[in-house]
Coordinates of C-alpha atoms in Angstrom, one line a residue:
X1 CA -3.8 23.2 19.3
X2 CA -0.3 23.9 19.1
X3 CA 2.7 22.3 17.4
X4 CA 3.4 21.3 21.0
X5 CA -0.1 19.8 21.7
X6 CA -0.3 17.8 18.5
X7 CA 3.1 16.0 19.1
X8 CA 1.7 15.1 23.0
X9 CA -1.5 14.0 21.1
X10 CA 0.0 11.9 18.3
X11 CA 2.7 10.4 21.5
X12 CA -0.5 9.3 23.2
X13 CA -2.1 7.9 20.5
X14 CA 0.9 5.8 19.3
X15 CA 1.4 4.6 22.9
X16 CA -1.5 3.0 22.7
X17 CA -2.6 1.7 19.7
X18 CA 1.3 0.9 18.6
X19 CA 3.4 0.2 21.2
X20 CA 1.7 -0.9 24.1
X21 CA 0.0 -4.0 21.6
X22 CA 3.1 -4.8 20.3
X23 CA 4.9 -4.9 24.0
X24 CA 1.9 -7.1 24.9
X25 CA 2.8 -9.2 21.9
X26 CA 6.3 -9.3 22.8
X27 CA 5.6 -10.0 26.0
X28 CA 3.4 -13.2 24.9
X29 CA 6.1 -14.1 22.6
X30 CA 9.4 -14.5 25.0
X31 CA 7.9 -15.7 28.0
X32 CA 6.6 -19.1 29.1
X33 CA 4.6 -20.0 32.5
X34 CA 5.2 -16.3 33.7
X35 CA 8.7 -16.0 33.2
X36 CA 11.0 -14.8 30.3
X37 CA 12.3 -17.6 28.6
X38 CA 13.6 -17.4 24.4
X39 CA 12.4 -20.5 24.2
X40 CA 10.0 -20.1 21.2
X41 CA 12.8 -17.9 19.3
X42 CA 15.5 -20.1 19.7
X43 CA 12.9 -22.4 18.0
X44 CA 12.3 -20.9 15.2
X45 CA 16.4 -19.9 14.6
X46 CA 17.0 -23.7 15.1
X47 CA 14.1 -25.2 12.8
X48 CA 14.9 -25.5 9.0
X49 CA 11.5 -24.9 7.9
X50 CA 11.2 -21.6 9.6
X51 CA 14.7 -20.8 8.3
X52 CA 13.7 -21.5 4.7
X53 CA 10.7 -19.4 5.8
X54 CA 13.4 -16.8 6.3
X55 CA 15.3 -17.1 3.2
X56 CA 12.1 -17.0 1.3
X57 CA 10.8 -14.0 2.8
X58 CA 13.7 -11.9 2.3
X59 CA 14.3 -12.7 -1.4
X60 CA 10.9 -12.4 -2.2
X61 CA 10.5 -9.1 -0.8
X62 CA 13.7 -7.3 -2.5
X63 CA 12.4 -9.0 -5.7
X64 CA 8.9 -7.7 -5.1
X65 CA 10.1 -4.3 -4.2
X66 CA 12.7 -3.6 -7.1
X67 CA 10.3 -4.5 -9.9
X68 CA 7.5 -3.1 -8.2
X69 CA 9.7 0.2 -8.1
X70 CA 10.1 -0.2 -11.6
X71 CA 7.2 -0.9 -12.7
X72 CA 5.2 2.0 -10.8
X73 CA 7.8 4.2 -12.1
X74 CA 7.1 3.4 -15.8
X75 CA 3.5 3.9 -14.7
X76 CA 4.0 6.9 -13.5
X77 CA 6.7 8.5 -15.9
X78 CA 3.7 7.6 -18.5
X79 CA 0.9 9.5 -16.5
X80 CA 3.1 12.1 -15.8
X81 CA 6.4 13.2 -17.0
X82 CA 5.7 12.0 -21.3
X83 CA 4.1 13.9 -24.1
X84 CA 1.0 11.7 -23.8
X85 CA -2.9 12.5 -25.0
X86 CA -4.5 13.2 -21.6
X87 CA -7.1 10.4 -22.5
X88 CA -4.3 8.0 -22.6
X89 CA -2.8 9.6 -19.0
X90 CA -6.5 9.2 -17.8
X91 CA -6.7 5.8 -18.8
X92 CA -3.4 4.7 -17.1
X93 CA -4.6 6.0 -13.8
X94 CA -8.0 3.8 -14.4
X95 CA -6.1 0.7 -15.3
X96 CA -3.5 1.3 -12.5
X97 CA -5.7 1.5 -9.6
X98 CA -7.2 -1.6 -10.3
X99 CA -5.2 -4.2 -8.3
X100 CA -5.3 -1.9 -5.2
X101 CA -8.6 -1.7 -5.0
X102 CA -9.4 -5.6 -4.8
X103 CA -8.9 -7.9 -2.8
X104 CA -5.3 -8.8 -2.6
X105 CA -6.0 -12.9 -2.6
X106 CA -8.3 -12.1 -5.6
X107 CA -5.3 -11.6 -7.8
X108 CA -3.4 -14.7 -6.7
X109 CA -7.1 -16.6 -7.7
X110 CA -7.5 -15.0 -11.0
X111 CA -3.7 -15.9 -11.6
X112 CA -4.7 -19.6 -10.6
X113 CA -7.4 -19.6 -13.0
X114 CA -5.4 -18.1 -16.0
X115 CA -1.9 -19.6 -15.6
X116 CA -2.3 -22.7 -13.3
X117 CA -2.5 -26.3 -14.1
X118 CA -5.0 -27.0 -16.6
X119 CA -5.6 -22.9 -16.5
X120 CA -7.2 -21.2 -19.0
X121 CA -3.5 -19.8 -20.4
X122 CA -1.7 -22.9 -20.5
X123 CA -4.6 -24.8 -22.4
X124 CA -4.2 -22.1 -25.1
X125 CA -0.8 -22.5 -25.6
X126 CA -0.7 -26.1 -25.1
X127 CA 1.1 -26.5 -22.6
X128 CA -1.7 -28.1 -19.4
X129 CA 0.8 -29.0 -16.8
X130 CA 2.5 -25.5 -16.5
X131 CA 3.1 -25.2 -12.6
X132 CA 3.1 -21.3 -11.9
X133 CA 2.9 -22.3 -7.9
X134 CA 5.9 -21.5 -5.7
X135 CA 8.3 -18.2 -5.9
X136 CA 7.5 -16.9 -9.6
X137 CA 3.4 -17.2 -8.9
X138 CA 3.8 -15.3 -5.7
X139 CA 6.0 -12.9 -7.2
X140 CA 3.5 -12.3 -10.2
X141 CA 0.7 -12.1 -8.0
X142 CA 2.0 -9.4 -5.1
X143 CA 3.9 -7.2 -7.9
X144 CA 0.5 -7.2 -9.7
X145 CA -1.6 -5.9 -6.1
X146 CA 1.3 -4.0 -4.6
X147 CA 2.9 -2.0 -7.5
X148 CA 0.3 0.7 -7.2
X149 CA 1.6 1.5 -4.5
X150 CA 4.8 2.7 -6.1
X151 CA 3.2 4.5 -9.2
X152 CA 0.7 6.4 -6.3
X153 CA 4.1 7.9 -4.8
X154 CA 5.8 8.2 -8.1
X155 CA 3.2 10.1 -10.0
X156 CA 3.0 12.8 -6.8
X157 CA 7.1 13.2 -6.9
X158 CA 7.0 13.5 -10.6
X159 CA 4.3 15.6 -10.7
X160 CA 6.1 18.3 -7.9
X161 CA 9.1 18.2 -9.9
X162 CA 7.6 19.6 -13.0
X163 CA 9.0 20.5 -16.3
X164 CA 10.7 23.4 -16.2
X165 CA 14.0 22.3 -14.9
X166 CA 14.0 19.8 -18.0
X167 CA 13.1 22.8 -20.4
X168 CA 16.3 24.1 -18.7
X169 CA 18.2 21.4 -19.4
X170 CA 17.2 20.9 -22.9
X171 CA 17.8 24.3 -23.5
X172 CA 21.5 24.2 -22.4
X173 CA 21.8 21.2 -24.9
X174 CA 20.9 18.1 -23.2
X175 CA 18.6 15.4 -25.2
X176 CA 15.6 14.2 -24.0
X177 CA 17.2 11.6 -22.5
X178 CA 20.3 13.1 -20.6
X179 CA 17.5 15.3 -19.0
X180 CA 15.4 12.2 -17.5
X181 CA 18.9 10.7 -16.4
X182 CA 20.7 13.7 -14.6
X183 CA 17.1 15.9 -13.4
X184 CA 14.6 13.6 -13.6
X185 CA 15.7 9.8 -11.5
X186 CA 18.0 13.2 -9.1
X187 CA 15.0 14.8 -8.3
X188 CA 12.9 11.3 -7.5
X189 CA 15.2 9.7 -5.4
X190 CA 12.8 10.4 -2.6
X191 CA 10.1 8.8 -3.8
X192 CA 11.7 6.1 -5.4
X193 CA 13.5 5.4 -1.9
X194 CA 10.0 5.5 -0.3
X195 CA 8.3 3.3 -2.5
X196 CA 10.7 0.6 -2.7
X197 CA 10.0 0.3 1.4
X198 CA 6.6 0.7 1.0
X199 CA 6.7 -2.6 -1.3
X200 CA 9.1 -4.2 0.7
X201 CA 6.7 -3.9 4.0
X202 CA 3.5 -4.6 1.8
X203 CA 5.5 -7.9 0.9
X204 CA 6.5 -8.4 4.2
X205 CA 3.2 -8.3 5.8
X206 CA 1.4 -10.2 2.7
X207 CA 0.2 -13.7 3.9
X208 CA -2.9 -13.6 1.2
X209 CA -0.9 -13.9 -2.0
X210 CA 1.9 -16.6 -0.4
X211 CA -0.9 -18.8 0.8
X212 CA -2.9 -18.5 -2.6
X213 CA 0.0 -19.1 -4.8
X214 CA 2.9 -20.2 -2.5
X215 CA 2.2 -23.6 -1.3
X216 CA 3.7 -25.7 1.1
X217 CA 7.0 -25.7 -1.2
X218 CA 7.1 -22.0 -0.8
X219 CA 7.1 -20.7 3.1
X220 CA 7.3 -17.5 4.0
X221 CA 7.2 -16.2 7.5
X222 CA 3.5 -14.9 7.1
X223 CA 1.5 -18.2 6.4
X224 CA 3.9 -20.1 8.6
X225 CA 3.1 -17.2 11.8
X226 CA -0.7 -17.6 10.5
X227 CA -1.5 -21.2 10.2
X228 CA 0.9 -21.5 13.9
X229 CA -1.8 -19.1 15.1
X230 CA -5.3 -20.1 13.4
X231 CA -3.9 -24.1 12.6
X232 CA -1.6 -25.0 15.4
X233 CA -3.0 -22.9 18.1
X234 CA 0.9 -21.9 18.8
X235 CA -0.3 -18.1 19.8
X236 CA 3.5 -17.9 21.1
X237 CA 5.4 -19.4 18.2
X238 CA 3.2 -17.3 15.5
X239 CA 4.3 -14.1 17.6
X240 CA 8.1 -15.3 17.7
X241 CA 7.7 -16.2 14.2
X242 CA 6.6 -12.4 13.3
X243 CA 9.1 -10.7 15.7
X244 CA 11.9 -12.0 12.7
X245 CA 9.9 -10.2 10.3
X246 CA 10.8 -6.6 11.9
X247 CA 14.7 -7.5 11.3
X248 CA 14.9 -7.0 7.4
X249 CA 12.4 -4.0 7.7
X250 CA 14.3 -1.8 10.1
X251 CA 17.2 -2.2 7.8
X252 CA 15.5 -1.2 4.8
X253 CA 14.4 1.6 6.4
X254 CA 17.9 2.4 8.1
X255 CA 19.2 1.9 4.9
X256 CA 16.8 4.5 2.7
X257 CA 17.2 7.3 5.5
X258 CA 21.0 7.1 4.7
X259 CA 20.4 7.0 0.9
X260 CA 18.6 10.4 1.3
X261 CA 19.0 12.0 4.7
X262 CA 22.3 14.0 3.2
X263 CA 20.5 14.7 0.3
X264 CA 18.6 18.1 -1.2
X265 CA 15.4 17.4 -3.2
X266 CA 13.8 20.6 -3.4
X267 CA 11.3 20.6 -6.4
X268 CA 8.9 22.8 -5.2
X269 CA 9.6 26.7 -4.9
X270 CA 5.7 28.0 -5.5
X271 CA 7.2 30.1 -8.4
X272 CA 4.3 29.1 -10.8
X273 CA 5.8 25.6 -12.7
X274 CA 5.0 25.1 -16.0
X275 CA 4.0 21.9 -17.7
X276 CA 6.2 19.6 -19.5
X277 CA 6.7 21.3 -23.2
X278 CA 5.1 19.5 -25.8
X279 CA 7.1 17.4 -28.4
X280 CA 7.2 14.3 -29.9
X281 CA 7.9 10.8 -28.2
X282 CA 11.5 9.4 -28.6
X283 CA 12.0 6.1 -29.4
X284 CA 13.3 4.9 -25.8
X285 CA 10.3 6.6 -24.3
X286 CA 7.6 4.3 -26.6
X287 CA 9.6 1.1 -25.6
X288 CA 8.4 2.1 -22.0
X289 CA 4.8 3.0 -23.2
X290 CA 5.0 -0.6 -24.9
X291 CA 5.6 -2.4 -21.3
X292 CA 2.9 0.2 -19.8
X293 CA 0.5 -1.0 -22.3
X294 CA 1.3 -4.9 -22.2
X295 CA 1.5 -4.8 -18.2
X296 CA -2.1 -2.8 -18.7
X297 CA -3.4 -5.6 -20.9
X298 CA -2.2 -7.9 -19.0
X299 CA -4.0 -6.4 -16.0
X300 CA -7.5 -6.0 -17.7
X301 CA -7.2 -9.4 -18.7
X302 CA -6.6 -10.8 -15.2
X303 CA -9.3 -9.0 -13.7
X304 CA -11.9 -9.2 -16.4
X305 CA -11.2 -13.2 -15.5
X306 CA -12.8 -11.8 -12.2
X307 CA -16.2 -10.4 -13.9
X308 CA -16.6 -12.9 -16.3
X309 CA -17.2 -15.5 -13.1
X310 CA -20.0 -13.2 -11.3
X311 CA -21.7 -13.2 -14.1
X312 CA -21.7 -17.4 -15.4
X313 CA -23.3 -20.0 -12.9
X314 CA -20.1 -21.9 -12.7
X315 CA -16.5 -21.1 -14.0
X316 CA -16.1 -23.9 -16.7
X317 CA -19.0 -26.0 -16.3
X318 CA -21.9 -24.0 -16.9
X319 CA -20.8 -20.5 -18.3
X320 CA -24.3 -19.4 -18.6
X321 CA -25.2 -15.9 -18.0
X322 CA -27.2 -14.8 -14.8
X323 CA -27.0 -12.2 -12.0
X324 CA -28.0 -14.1 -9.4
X325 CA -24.5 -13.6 -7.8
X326 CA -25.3 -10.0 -7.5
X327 CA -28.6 -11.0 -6.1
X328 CA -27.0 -12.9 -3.0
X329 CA -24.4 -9.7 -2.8
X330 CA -26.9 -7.6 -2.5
X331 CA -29.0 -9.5 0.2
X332 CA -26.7 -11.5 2.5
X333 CA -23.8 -9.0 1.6
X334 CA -25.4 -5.7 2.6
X335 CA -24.4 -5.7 6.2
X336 CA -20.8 -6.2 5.2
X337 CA -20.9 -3.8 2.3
X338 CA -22.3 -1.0 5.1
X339 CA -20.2 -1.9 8.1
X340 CA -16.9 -1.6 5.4
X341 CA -18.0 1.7 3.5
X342 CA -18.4 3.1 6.7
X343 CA -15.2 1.6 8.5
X344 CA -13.2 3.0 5.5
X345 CA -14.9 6.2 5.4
X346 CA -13.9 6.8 9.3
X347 CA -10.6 5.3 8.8
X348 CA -9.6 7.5 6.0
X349 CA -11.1 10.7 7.6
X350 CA -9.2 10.4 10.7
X351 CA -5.9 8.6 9.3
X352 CA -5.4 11.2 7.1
X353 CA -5.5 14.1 9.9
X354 CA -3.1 11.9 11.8
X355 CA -0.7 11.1 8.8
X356 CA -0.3 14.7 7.2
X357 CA 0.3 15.3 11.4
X358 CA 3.2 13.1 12.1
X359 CA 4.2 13.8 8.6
X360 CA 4.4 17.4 8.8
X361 CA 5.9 16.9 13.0
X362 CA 8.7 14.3 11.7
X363 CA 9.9 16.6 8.7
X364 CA 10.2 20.0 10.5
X365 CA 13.4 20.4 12.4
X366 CA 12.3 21.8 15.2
X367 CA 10.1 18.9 16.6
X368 CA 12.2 16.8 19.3
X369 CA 12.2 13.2 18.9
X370 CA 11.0 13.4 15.2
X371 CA 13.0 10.1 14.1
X372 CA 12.1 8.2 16.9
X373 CA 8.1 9.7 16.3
X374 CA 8.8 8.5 12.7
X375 CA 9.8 5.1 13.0
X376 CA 7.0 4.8 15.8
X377 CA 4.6 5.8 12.9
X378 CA 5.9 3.3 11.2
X379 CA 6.2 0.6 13.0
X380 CA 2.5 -1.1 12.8
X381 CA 3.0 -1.5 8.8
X382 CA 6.2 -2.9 8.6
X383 CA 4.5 -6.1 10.7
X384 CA 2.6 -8.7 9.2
X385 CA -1.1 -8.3 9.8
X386 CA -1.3 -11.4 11.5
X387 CA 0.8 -10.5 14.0
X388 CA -0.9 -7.1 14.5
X389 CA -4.2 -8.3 14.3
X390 CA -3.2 -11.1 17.5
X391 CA -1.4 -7.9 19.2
X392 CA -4.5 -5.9 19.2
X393 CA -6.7 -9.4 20.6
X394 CA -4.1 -9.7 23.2
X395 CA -3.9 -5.9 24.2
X396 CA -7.4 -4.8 24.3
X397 CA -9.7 -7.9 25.0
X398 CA -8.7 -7.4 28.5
X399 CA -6.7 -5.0 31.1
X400 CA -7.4 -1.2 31.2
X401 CA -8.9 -0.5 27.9
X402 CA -11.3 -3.0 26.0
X403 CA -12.0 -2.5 22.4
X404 CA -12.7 -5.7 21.3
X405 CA -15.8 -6.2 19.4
X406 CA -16.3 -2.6 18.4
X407 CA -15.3 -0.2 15.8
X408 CA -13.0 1.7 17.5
X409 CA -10.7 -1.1 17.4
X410 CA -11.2 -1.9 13.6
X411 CA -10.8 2.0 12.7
X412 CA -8.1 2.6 15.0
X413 CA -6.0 -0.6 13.3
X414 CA -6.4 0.8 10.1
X415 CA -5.3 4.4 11.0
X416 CA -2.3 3.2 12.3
X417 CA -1.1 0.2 10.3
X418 CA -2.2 1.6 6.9
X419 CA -2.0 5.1 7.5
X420 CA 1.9 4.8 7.0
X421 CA 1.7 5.1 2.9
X422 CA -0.3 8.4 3.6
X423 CA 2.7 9.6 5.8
X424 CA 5.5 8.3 3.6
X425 CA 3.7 10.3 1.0
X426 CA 3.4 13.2 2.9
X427 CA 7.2 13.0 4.2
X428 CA 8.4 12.7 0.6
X429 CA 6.2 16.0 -0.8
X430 CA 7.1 18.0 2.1
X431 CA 11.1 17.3 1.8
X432 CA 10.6 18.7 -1.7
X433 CA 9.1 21.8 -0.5
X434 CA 10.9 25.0 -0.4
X435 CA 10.9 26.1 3.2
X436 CA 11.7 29.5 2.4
X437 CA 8.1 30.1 1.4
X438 CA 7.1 29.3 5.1
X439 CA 9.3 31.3 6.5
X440 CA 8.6 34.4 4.1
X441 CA 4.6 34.2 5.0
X442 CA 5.6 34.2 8.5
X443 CA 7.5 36.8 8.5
X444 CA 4.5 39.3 6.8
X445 CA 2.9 38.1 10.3
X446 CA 1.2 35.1 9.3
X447 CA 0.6 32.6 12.0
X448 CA 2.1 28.6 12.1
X449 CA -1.7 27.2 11.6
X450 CA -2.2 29.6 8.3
X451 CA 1.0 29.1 6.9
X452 CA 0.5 25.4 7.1
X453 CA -3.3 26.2 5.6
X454 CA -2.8 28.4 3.0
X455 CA 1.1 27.2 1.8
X456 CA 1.6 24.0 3.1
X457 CA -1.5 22.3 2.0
X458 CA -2.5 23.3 -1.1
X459 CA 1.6 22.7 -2.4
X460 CA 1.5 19.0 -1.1
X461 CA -2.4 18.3 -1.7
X462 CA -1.4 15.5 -4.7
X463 CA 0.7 13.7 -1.6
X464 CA -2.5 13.9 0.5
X465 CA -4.4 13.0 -2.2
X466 CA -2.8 10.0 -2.7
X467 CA -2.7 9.1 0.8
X468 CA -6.4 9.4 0.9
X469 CA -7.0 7.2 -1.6
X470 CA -4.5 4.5 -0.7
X471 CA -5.9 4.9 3.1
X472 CA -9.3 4.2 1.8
X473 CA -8.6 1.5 -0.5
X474 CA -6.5 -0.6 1.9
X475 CA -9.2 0.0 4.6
X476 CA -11.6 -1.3 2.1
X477 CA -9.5 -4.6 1.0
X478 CA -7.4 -5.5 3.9
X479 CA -8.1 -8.7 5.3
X480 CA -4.8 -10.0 7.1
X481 CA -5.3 -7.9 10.5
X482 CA -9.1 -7.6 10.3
X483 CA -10.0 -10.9 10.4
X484 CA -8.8 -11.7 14.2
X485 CA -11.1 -8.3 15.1
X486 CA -14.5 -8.6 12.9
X487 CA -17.4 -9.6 15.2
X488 CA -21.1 -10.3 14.7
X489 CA -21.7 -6.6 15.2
X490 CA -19.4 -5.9 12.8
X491 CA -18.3 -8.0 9.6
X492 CA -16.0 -7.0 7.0
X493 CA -16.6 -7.5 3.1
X494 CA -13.2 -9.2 2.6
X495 CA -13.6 -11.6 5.2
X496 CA -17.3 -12.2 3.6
X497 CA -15.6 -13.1 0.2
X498 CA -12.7 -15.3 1.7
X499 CA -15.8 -17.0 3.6
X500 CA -17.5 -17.2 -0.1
X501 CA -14.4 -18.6 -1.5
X502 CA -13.6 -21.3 1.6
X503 CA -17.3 -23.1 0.7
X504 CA -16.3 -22.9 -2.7
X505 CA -18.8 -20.1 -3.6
X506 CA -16.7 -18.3 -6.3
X507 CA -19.5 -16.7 -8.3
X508 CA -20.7 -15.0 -5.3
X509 CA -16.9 -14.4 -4.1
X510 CA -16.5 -12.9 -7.9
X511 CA -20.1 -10.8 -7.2
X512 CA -18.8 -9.0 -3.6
X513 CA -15.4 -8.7 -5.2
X514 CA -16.8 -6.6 -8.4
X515 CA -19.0 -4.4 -5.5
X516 CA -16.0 -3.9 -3.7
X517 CA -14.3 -3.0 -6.6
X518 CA -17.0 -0.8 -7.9
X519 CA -17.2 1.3 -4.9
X520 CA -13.7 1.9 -4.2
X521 CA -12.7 3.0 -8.1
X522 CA -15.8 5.5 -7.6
X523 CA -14.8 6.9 -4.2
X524 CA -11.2 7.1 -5.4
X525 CA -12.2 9.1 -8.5
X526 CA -14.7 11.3 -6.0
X527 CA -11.5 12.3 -4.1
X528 CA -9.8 12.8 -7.4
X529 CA -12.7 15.5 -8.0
X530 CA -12.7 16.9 -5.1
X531 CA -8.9 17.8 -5.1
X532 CA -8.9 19.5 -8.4
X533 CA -12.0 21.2 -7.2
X534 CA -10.3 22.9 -4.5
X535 CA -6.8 23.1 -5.7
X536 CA -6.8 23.5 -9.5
X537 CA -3.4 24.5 -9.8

């Protein structure tokens, strides 16, 4: 198949699984007894809850994103760009992946355990009635599960860019530091740009952490669109309610394309790089180790919280040791434990083709409509998953194609709602890519398909890499869409632990969540393996 084939192929797939659900959804949400009426938006611009809803949504999600950003650049400038021991690298990568590859509401309960009233933190330091609800819990809570996300993009742009434009640098008489300030933040732009969005839209679309930690004092337009939809029964309010949410995500996006459209980022020339020199740590790069190492500790803490429940009876009444948790995981869990491996598995095999696809379509010149193909690719995971997951009920439980209560449906929503960090990634590694190397094989006679096999690939394979992985994990933990598409054929594990944790079953909650965990790290390190099999260099 041609470049020509596979853009009519990815236009067909995005027709249907992007925007004909959300036009169905749009539909639903500006019409009333068969004809349009903006009824149910005025609504929500008039009604002061939904307003504060607003308000909320937006600050929280630049707040999210910047220290996210931040944080998954210290993260990544650690693994990546300092002087470290490689067992210290390794165990960064370990520590890192943890919040991504858990539950996302499990973080917002651990927090609740440690630092909520009468937690286990605020008894320590003597101080019982500390209130971490509201805007600084869900803050804590979605920069602790998103901000892998950032470092996963980071650590791929850092690792392109290489060191020997620093060695450069340094050798015309820069310190350490003028080189990380006029080479290093330059050359990242692209990723930085791309993981701020990606946070934003993971904030955006996070209704698990806000209805954890957020309360009723704290609204954001997610659990206000979900509990119209699943408490309310308001099907049309919830969708008018997550139409608003597109409006702060388009600009973001309009805003990053400027920020970097005009700009050139090319890192990688194929010229053999060299690794960073080594030489000793500065002083200004061990205060960033310090908050790498306290945000780590922090980390291990929160989620050892997690293990330490699956394996008591009860979390501070009887903290006896037993595995019977893992007992019922292993019995009335199994089925969702198979149908999720294998729902992820499919997911990540076929979102991956598709991503590196549009990526590779959208970044090449030559391909019409590549912006519009872009944004289109995008589109699904800027939305909340509530408002995805009632697009996809509404679009294919009835009319011309009818998906509901089978796979296709579940695999095809995680392909193209969470495929979209894959592509970002693949976007941002193949705009640092020399394109002169392209055009030099094809010029010896080498044909577009080996050029894009033999070149392409193998020079962006940490970008695809670490869309893999954050394909797989997300299909693995995402709960927000799925649960308005599991059936008795096919049940998911997150929704089995948010069932766990609704009839107050935490141990066996803690138990699935430790499996899930468990399985994800080991597939993530498999990939790992796998790529450095295959591409050493």
């Amino acid at each position: 198949m041609g470049r020509r084939g596979a853009s009519l192929a990815l236009w067909a797939a995005l027709g249907i699984f992007v925007l004909y659900p959300l036009g169905r959804l749009f539909v639903v949400a500006t019409t009333n007894g068969g004809g349009f009426s903006p009824t149910h938006l005025l609504n929500v611009m008039t009604d002061g809850y939904s307003l504060a809803a607003m308000r909320n949504t937006a600050v929280l999600a630049t707040a999210v994103a910047t220290a996210g950003t931040a944080i998954g650049f210290a993260f990544a400038l650690c693994s990546s760009g300092m002087p470290i021991p490689r067992w210290l690298g390794r165990t960064v990568d370990s520590v890192v992946v943890l919040p991504l590859v858990s539950p996302p509401f499990m973080t917002g309960i651990s927090l609740s355990i440690l630092l909520g009233p009468g937690g286990t933190i605020p008894n320590l330091i003597g101080m019982p009635d500390l209130n971490l609800y509201g805007f600084w819990g869900t803050w804590l809570a979605e920069i602790m599960t998103y901000f892998p996300l950032a470092y996963l993009a980071l650590s791929a742009v850092l690792k392109g860019i290489g060191g020997e434009l620093e060695e450069s640098a340094m050798t015309l008489g820069a310190t350490r530091l003028q080189a990380f300030r006029k080479v290093t933040i330059p050359m990242a732009i692209p990723g930085l740009a791309n993981s701020f969005l990606l946070l934003f839209g993971a904030s955006l679309a996070d209704f698990a952490s806000p209805m954890v930690m957020g309360g009723h004092g704290f609204p954001v337009l997610t659990t206000q669109a979900y509990l119209r939809i699943t408490g309310m029964y308001d099907l049309q309010g919830g969708a008018a309610l997550s139409l608003f949410l597109i409006i702060p995500a388009i600009g973001v996006y309009l805003i990053q394309r400027r920020w970097t459209e005009n700009r050139e980022f090319t890192t990688m020339s194929g010229k053999g790089g060299r690794d960073r020199p080594r030489r000793p740590v500065e002083t200004w790069e061990k205060w960033i180790l310090a908050v790498v190492a306290s945000i780590s500790s922090f980390l291990l803490v929160v989620y050892g919280t997690i293990l330490t429940a699956s394996l008591v009876r009860a979390w501070g009444l009887d903290n006896s040791f037993t595995l019977e948790h893992y007992g019922y995981a292993l019995s009335s869990g199994l089925s969702s434990i198979k149908d999720t491996v294998l729902l992820a598995a499919t997911a990540t095999v076929i979102g991956t083709v598709v991503s590196v696809t549009a990526g590779y379509l959208v970044t090449k010149r030559e391909t019409p409509l590549r912006r519009t193909m872009e944004a289109t690719s995008l589109l699904n995971s800027i939305l909340p998953g509530t408002a995805v997951g009632i697009a996809y009920v509404i679009a294919f439980n009835s009319g011309p194609i009818v998906l509901t209560g089978t796979m296709t449906i579940l695999v095809a929503l995680c392909v193209f709602r969470y495929g979209a960090a894959a592509m970002r990634l693949t976007i941002a590694s193949l705009s640092q890519m020399d394109r002169s190397l392209e055009e030099a094989a094809m010029n010896l006679g080498a044909s577009g398909f080996t050029v894009f096999r033999k070149i392409t690939v193998p020079l962006i394979a940490p970008a695809i890499s670490g869309g893999m992985k954050s394909l797989f994990v997300i299909s693995m933990t995402a709960i927000s869409a799925m649960i308005f598409l599991v059936s008795v054929r096919w049940n998911l594990l997150t929704v089995r632990i948010l069932e766990c944790i609704t009839e107050l079953m935490f141990g066996q909650a803690a138990a699935l969540s430790v499996v899930l965990v468990t399985i994800v790290f080991s597939v993530s390190k498999l990939i790992d393996r796998l790529f450095r099999v295959r591409w050493r260099n």
